[in-house]
Amino acid sequence: MVLKGDAKICIDAINKPSNPCPWTLIIPIRNIRALLDCFSSCSFVWVNRSCNGVAHHAARFALNFRLSFFFNKDNLPPALA
């Protein structure tokens, strides 16, 4: 599994445990690292935000939409279509 994200500080903190990270990220990063043992293969890759537009718009939509939903080709928000 490859997880991509545009938060470089977070991706670097996950991939390089020896690098210092902001104190606000220490617990979430430790939790993520602990969960990595549950997967046979898992990597984290940083992508530039301009290349992560669809995921960004989907996350923003999910934060504003309070009901359960799923996307398919017939109900995509305009920014994702």
mmCIF file of N, CA and C in Angstrom:
data_model
loop_
_atom_site.group_PDB
_atom_site.id
_atom_site.type_symbol
_atom_site.label_atom_id
_atom_site.label_comp_id
_atom_site.label_asym_id
_atom_site.label_seq_id
_atom_site.Cartn_x
_atom_site.Cartn_y
_atom_site.Cartn_z
ATOM 1 N N MET A 1 0.841 -1.150 0.000
ATOM 2 C CA MET A 1 0.000 0.000 0.000
ATOM 3 C C MET A 1 0.898 1.228 0.000
ATOM 4 N N VAL A 2 0.547 2.195 -0.830
ATOM 5 C CA VAL A 2 1.264 3.457 -0.880
ATOM 6 C C VAL A 2 0.287 4.557 -0.491
ATOM 7 N N LEU A 3 0.632 5.303 0.543
ATOM 8 C CA LEU A 3 -0.181 6.427 0.980
ATOM 9 C C LEU A 3 0.537 7.709 0.604
ATOM 10 N N LYS A 4 -0.157 8.555 -0.134
ATOM 11 C CA LYS A 4 0.442 9.802 -0.601
ATOM 12 C C LYS A 4 -0.167 10.965 0.159
ATOM 13 N N GLY A 5 0.653 11.943 0.440
ATOM 14 C CA GLY A 5 0.170 13.123 1.141
ATOM 15 C C GLY A 5 0.984 14.348 0.783
ATOM 16 N N ASP A 6 0.373 15.523 0.966
ATOM 17 C CA ASP A 6 1.076 16.754 0.626
ATOM 18 C C ASP A 6 1.603 17.497 1.859
ATOM 19 N N ALA A 7 1.502 16.883 3.028
ATOM 20 C CA ALA A 7 2.038 17.479 4.253
ATOM 21 C C ALA A 7 3.463 16.952 4.447
ATOM 22 N N LYS A 8 4.418 17.661 3.861
ATOM 23 C CA LYS A 8 5.815 17.193 3.844
ATOM 24 C C LYS A 8 6.365 16.961 5.247
ATOM 25 N N ILE A 9 6.032 17.811 6.180
ATOM 26 C CA ILE A 9 6.523 17.643 7.554
ATOM 27 C C ILE A 9 6.062 16.302 8.114
ATOM 28 N N CYS A 10 4.810 15.946 7.873
ATOM 29 C CA CYS A 10 4.274 14.675 8.380
ATOM 30 C C CYS A 10 4.914 13.485 7.685
ATOM 31 N N ILE A 11 4.996 13.529 6.367
ATOM 32 C CA ILE A 11 5.587 12.421 5.612
ATOM 33 C C ILE A 11 7.040 12.215 6.022
ATOM 34 N N ASP A 12 7.797 13.304 6.149
ATOM 35 C CA ASP A 12 9.189 13.192 6.579
ATOM 36 C C ASP A 12 9.288 12.622 7.988
ATOM 37 N N ALA A 13 8.404 13.046 8.880
ATOM 38 C CA ALA A 13 8.432 12.550 10.261
ATOM 39 C C ALA A 13 8.131 11.052 10.320
ATOM 40 N N ILE A 14 7.255 10.578 9.454
ATOM 41 C CA ILE A 14 6.932 9.144 9.420
ATOM 42 C C ILE A 14 8.102 8.351 8.842
ATOM 43 N N ASN A 15 8.668 8.851 7.745
ATOM 44 C CA ASN A 15 9.712 8.110 7.040
ATOM 45 C C ASN A 15 11.091 8.201 7.684
ATOM 46 N N LYS A 16 11.333 9.264 8.440
ATOM 47 C CA LYS A 16 12.668 9.480 9.025
ATOM 48 C C LYS A 16 12.525 9.703 10.531
ATOM 49 N N PRO A 17 12.400 8.630 11.292
ATOM 50 C CA PRO A 17 12.184 8.758 12.734
ATOM 51 C C PRO A 17 13.253 9.564 13.458
ATOM 52 N N SER A 18 14.456 9.623 12.919
ATOM 53 C CA SER A 18 15.527 10.357 13.594
ATOM 54 C C SER A 18 15.406 11.871 13.420
ATOM 55 N N ASN A 19 14.630 12.310 12.406
ATOM 56 C CA ASN A 19 14.446 13.748 12.203
ATOM 57 C C ASN A 19 13.503 14.316 13.247
ATOM 58 N N PRO A 20 13.806 15.497 13.762
ATOM 59 C CA PRO A 20 12.882 16.132 14.712
ATOM 60 C C PRO A 20 11.594 16.546 14.003
ATOM 61 N N CYS A 21 10.491 16.494 14.738
ATOM 62 C CA CYS A 21 9.221 16.954 14.177
ATOM 63 C C CYS A 21 8.537 17.844 15.220
ATOM 64 N N PRO A 22 7.597 18.659 14.799
ATOM 65 C CA PRO A 22 6.894 19.527 15.752
ATOM 66 C C PRO A 22 6.236 18.701 16.859
ATOM 67 N N TRP A 23 6.235 19.234 18.054
ATOM 68 C CA TRP A 23 5.695 18.491 19.203
ATOM 69 C C TRP A 23 4.232 18.117 19.002
ATOM 70 N N THR A 24 3.490 18.897 18.229
ATOM 71 C CA THR A 24 2.072 18.590 17.996
ATOM 72 C C THR A 24 1.879 17.329 17.166
ATOM 73 N N LEU A 25 2.933 16.888 16.485
ATOM 74 C CA LEU A 25 2.837 15.703 15.635
ATOM 75 C C LEU A 25 3.400 14.449 16.284
ATOM 76 N N ILE A 26 4.061 14.575 17.399
ATOM 77 C CA ILE A 26 4.768 13.434 17.986
ATOM 78 C C ILE A 26 3.842 12.246 18.253
ATOM 79 N N ILE A 27 2.730 12.460 18.922
ATOM 80 C CA ILE A 27 1.816 11.352 19.254
ATOM 81 C C ILE A 27 1.177 10.768 17.993
ATOM 82 N N PRO A 28 0.608 11.585 17.097
ATOM 83 C CA PRO A 28 0.042 10.979 15.874
ATOM 84 C C PRO A 28 1.077 10.211 15.047
ATOM 85 N N ILE A 29 2.297 10.723 14.966
ATOM 86 C CA ILE A 29 3.339 10.039 14.201
ATOM 87 C C ILE A 29 3.700 8.714 14.880
ATOM 88 N N ARG A 30 3.793 8.703 16.195
ATOM 89 C CA ARG A 30 4.062 7.447 16.908
ATOM 90 C C ARG A 30 2.947 6.438 16.667
ATOM 91 N N ASN A 31 1.709 6.909 16.677
ATOM 92 C CA ASN A 31 0.574 6.016 16.429
ATOM 93 C C ASN A 31 0.629 5.436 15.016
ATOM 94 N N ILE A 32 0.954 6.266 14.051
ATOM 95 C CA ILE A 32 1.059 5.799 12.664
ATOM 96 C C ILE A 32 2.159 4.757 12.550
ATOM 97 N N ARG A 33 3.305 5.030 13.144
ATOM 98 C CA ARG A 33 4.411 4.068 13.079
ATOM 99 C C ARG A 33 4.038 2.748 13.739
ATOM 100 N N ALA A 34 3.296 2.810 14.848
ATOM 101 C CA ALA A 34 2.873 1.577 15.532
ATOM 102 C C ALA A 34 1.921 0.770 14.648
ATOM 103 N N LEU A 35 1.068 1.447 13.906
ATOM 104 C CA LEU A 35 0.115 0.758 13.035
ATOM 105 C C LEU A 35 0.764 0.154 11.796
ATOM 106 N N LEU A 36 1.949 0.618 11.452
ATOM 107 C CA LEU A 36 2.628 0.087 10.265
ATOM 108 C C LEU A 36 2.869 -1.411 10.374
ATOM 109 N N ASP A 37 3.010 -1.913 11.586
ATOM 110 C CA ASP A 37 3.223 -3.351 11.773
ATOM 111 C C ASP A 37 2.015 -4.191 11.360
ATOM 112 N N CYS A 38 0.870 -3.553 11.226
ATOM 113 C CA CYS A 38 -0.355 -4.263 10.833
ATOM 114 C C CYS A 38 -0.411 -4.527 9.325
ATOM 115 N N PHE A 39 0.502 -3.941 8.566
ATOM 116 C CA PHE A 39 0.483 -4.063 7.112
ATOM 117 C C PHE A 39 1.723 -4.811 6.641
ATOM 118 N N SER A 40 1.540 -5.653 5.647
ATOM 119 C CA SER A 40 2.692 -6.376 5.113
ATOM 120 C C SER A 40 3.596 -5.438 4.321
ATOM 121 N N SER A 41 2.998 -4.435 3.707
ATOM 122 C CA SER A 41 3.767 -3.453 2.946
ATOM 123 C C SER A 41 3.026 -2.125 2.994
ATOM 124 N N CYS A 42 3.722 -1.097 3.408
ATOM 125 C CA CYS A 42 3.104 0.221 3.489
ATOM 126 C C CYS A 42 4.200 1.271 3.391
ATOM 127 N N SER A 43 3.986 2.248 2.512
ATOM 128 C CA SER A 43 4.960 3.329 2.404
ATOM 129 C C SER A 43 4.218 4.654 2.283
ATOM 130 N N PHE A 44 4.902 5.690 2.704
ATOM 131 C CA PHE A 44 4.357 7.043 2.666
ATOM 132 C C PHE A 44 5.186 7.864 1.704
ATOM 133 N N VAL A 45 4.501 8.563 0.801
ATOM 134 C CA VAL A 45 5.173 9.325 -0.245
ATOM 135 C C VAL A 45 4.627 10.744 -0.241
ATOM 136 N N TRP A 46 5.535 11.715 -0.279
ATOM 137 C CA TRP A 46 5.118 13.105 -0.372
ATOM 138 C C TRP A 46 4.867 13.461 -1.825
ATOM 139 N N VAL A 47 3.766 14.163 -2.078
ATOM 140 C CA VAL A 47 3.472 14.709 -3.402
ATOM 141 C C VAL A 47 3.167 16.192 -3.239
ATOM 142 N N ASN A 48 3.542 16.951 -4.214
ATOM 143 C CA ASN A 48 3.272 18.381 -4.185
ATOM 144 C C ASN A 48 1.767 18.615 -4.157
ATOM 145 N N ARG A 49 1.335 19.626 -3.418
ATOM 146 C CA ARG A 49 -0.096 19.907 -3.300
ATOM 147 C C ARG A 49 -0.754 20.093 -4.661
ATOM 148 N N SER A 50 -0.036 20.677 -5.601
ATOM 149 C CA SER A 50 -0.634 20.871 -6.932
ATOM 150 C C SER A 50 -0.927 19.539 -7.617
ATOM 151 N N CYS A 51 -0.246 18.476 -7.209
ATOM 152 C CA CYS A 51 -0.488 17.142 -7.762
ATOM 153 C C CYS A 51 -1.489 16.355 -6.932
ATOM 154 N N ASN A 52 -1.957 16.944 -5.862
ATOM 155 C CA ASN A 52 -2.838 16.251 -4.931
ATOM 156 C C ASN A 52 -4.204 16.940 -4.863
ATOM 157 N N GLY A 53 -4.566 17.636 -5.909
ATOM 158 C CA GLY A 53 -5.780 18.439 -5.912
ATOM 159 C C GLY A 53 -7.061 17.651 -5.696
ATOM 160 N N VAL A 54 -7.189 16.503 -6.332
ATOM 161 C CA VAL A 54 -8.415 15.713 -6.200
ATOM 162 C C VAL A 54 -8.598 15.252 -4.762
ATOM 163 N N ALA A 55 -7.535 14.753 -4.150
ATOM 164 C CA ALA A 55 -7.628 14.313 -2.752
ATOM 165 C C ALA A 55 -7.945 15.485 -1.830
ATOM 166 N N HIS A 56 -7.353 16.629 -2.113
ATOM 167 C CA HIS A 56 -7.613 17.831 -1.300
ATOM 168 C C HIS A 56 -9.081 18.233 -1.383
ATOM 169 N N HIS A 57 -9.629 18.259 -2.580
ATOM 170 C CA HIS A 57 -11.041 18.628 -2.752
ATOM 171 C C HIS A 57 -11.962 17.583 -2.129
ATOM 172 N N ALA A 58 -11.621 16.309 -2.236
ATOM 173 C CA ALA A 58 -12.448 15.262 -1.627
ATOM 174 C C ALA A 58 -12.448 15.392 -0.103
ATOM 175 N N ALA A 59 -11.295 15.663 0.473
ATOM 176 C CA ALA A 59 -11.218 15.834 1.932
ATOM 177 C C ALA A 59 -11.996 17.054 2.380
ATOM 178 N N ARG A 60 -11.885 18.148 1.653
ATOM 179 C CA ARG A 60 -12.632 19.366 1.996
ATOM 180 C C ARG A 60 -14.135 19.106 1.910
ATOM 181 N N PHE A 61 -14.561 18.400 0.879
ATOM 182 C CA PHE A 61 -15.972 18.063 0.727
ATOM 183 C C PHE A 61 -16.439 17.213 1.910
ATOM 184 N N ALA A 62 -15.644 16.219 2.289
ATOM 185 C CA ALA A 62 -16.019 15.324 3.394
ATOM 186 C C ALA A 62 -16.134 16.082 4.707
ATOM 187 N N LEU A 63 -15.270 17.052 4.935
ATOM 188 C CA LEU A 63 -15.338 17.834 6.177
ATOM 189 C C LEU A 63 -16.619 18.661 6.261
ATOM 190 N N ASN A 64 -17.118 19.097 5.115
ATOM 191 C CA ASN A 64 -18.318 19.941 5.094
ATOM 192 C C ASN A 64 -19.615 19.152 4.972
ATOM 193 N N PHE A 65 -19.522 17.873 4.692
ATOM 194 C CA PHE A 65 -20.695 17.036 4.467
ATOM 195 C C PHE A 65 -20.853 16.111 5.660
ATOM 196 N N ARG A 66 -21.877 16.277 6.430
ATOM 197 C CA ARG A 66 -22.003 15.590 7.716
ATOM 198 C C ARG A 66 -22.647 14.204 7.655
ATOM 199 N N LEU A 67 -23.073 13.760 6.496
ATOM 200 C CA LEU A 67 -23.712 12.457 6.355
ATOM 201 C C LEU A 67 -22.764 11.472 5.692
ATOM 202 N N SER A 68 -23.043 10.192 5.845
ATOM 203 C CA SER A 68 -22.247 9.185 5.147
ATOM 204 C C SER A 68 -22.500 9.299 3.651
ATOM 205 N N PHE A 69 -21.480 9.061 2.866
ATOM 206 C CA PHE A 69 -21.618 9.168 1.421
ATOM 207 C C PHE A 69 -20.499 8.373 0.761
ATOM 208 N N PHE A 70 -20.606 8.200 -0.535
ATOM 209 C CA PHE A 70 -19.525 7.640 -1.335
ATOM 210 C C PHE A 70 -19.563 8.324 -2.677
ATOM 211 N N PHE A 71 -18.432 8.377 -3.319
ATOM 212 C CA PHE A 71 -18.337 8.992 -4.633
ATOM 213 C C PHE A 71 -18.448 7.922 -5.709
ATOM 214 N N ASN A 72 -19.153 8.263 -6.757
ATOM 215 C CA ASN A 72 -19.115 7.475 -7.979
ATOM 216 C C ASN A 72 -19.218 8.454 -9.137
ATOM 217 N N LYS A 73 -19.199 7.964 -10.345
ATOM 218 C CA LYS A 73 -19.167 8.873 -11.499
ATOM 219 C C LYS A 73 -20.410 9.743 -11.620
ATOM 220 N N ASP A 74 -21.505 9.356 -10.955
ATOM 221 C CA ASP A 74 -22.747 10.113 -11.083
ATOM 222 C C ASP A 74 -22.945 11.173 -9.998
ATOM 223 N N ASN A 75 -22.145 11.159 -8.928
ATOM 224 C CA ASN A 75 -22.384 12.125 -7.865
ATOM 225 C C ASN A 75 -21.125 12.894 -7.456
ATOM 226 N N LEU A 76 -20.181 13.023 -8.355
ATOM 227 C CA LEU A 76 -18.954 13.743 -8.012
ATOM 228 C C LEU A 76 -19.236 15.228 -7.830
ATOM 229 N N PRO A 77 -18.657 15.825 -6.797
ATOM 230 C CA PRO A 77 -18.734 17.280 -6.676
ATOM 231 C C PRO A 77 -18.069 17.938 -7.891
ATOM 232 N N PRO A 78 -18.475 19.140 -8.257
ATOM 233 C CA PRO A 78 -17.919 19.785 -9.461
ATOM 234 C C PRO A 78 -16.391 19.842 -9.473
ATOM 235 N N ALA A 79 -15.775 20.095 -8.333
ATOM 236 C CA ALA A 79 -14.312 20.203 -8.297
ATOM 237 C C ALA A 79 -13.627 18.877 -8.612
ATOM 238 N N LEU A 80 -14.331 17.762 -8.389
ATOM 239 C CA LEU A 80 -13.747 16.452 -8.657
ATOM 240 C C LEU A 80 -14.104 15.918 -10.036
ATOM 241 N N ALA A 81 -15.200 16.412 -10.586
ATOM 242 C CA ALA A 81 -15.626 15.936 -11.907
ATOM 243 C C ALA A 81 -14.616 16.318 -12.957
#
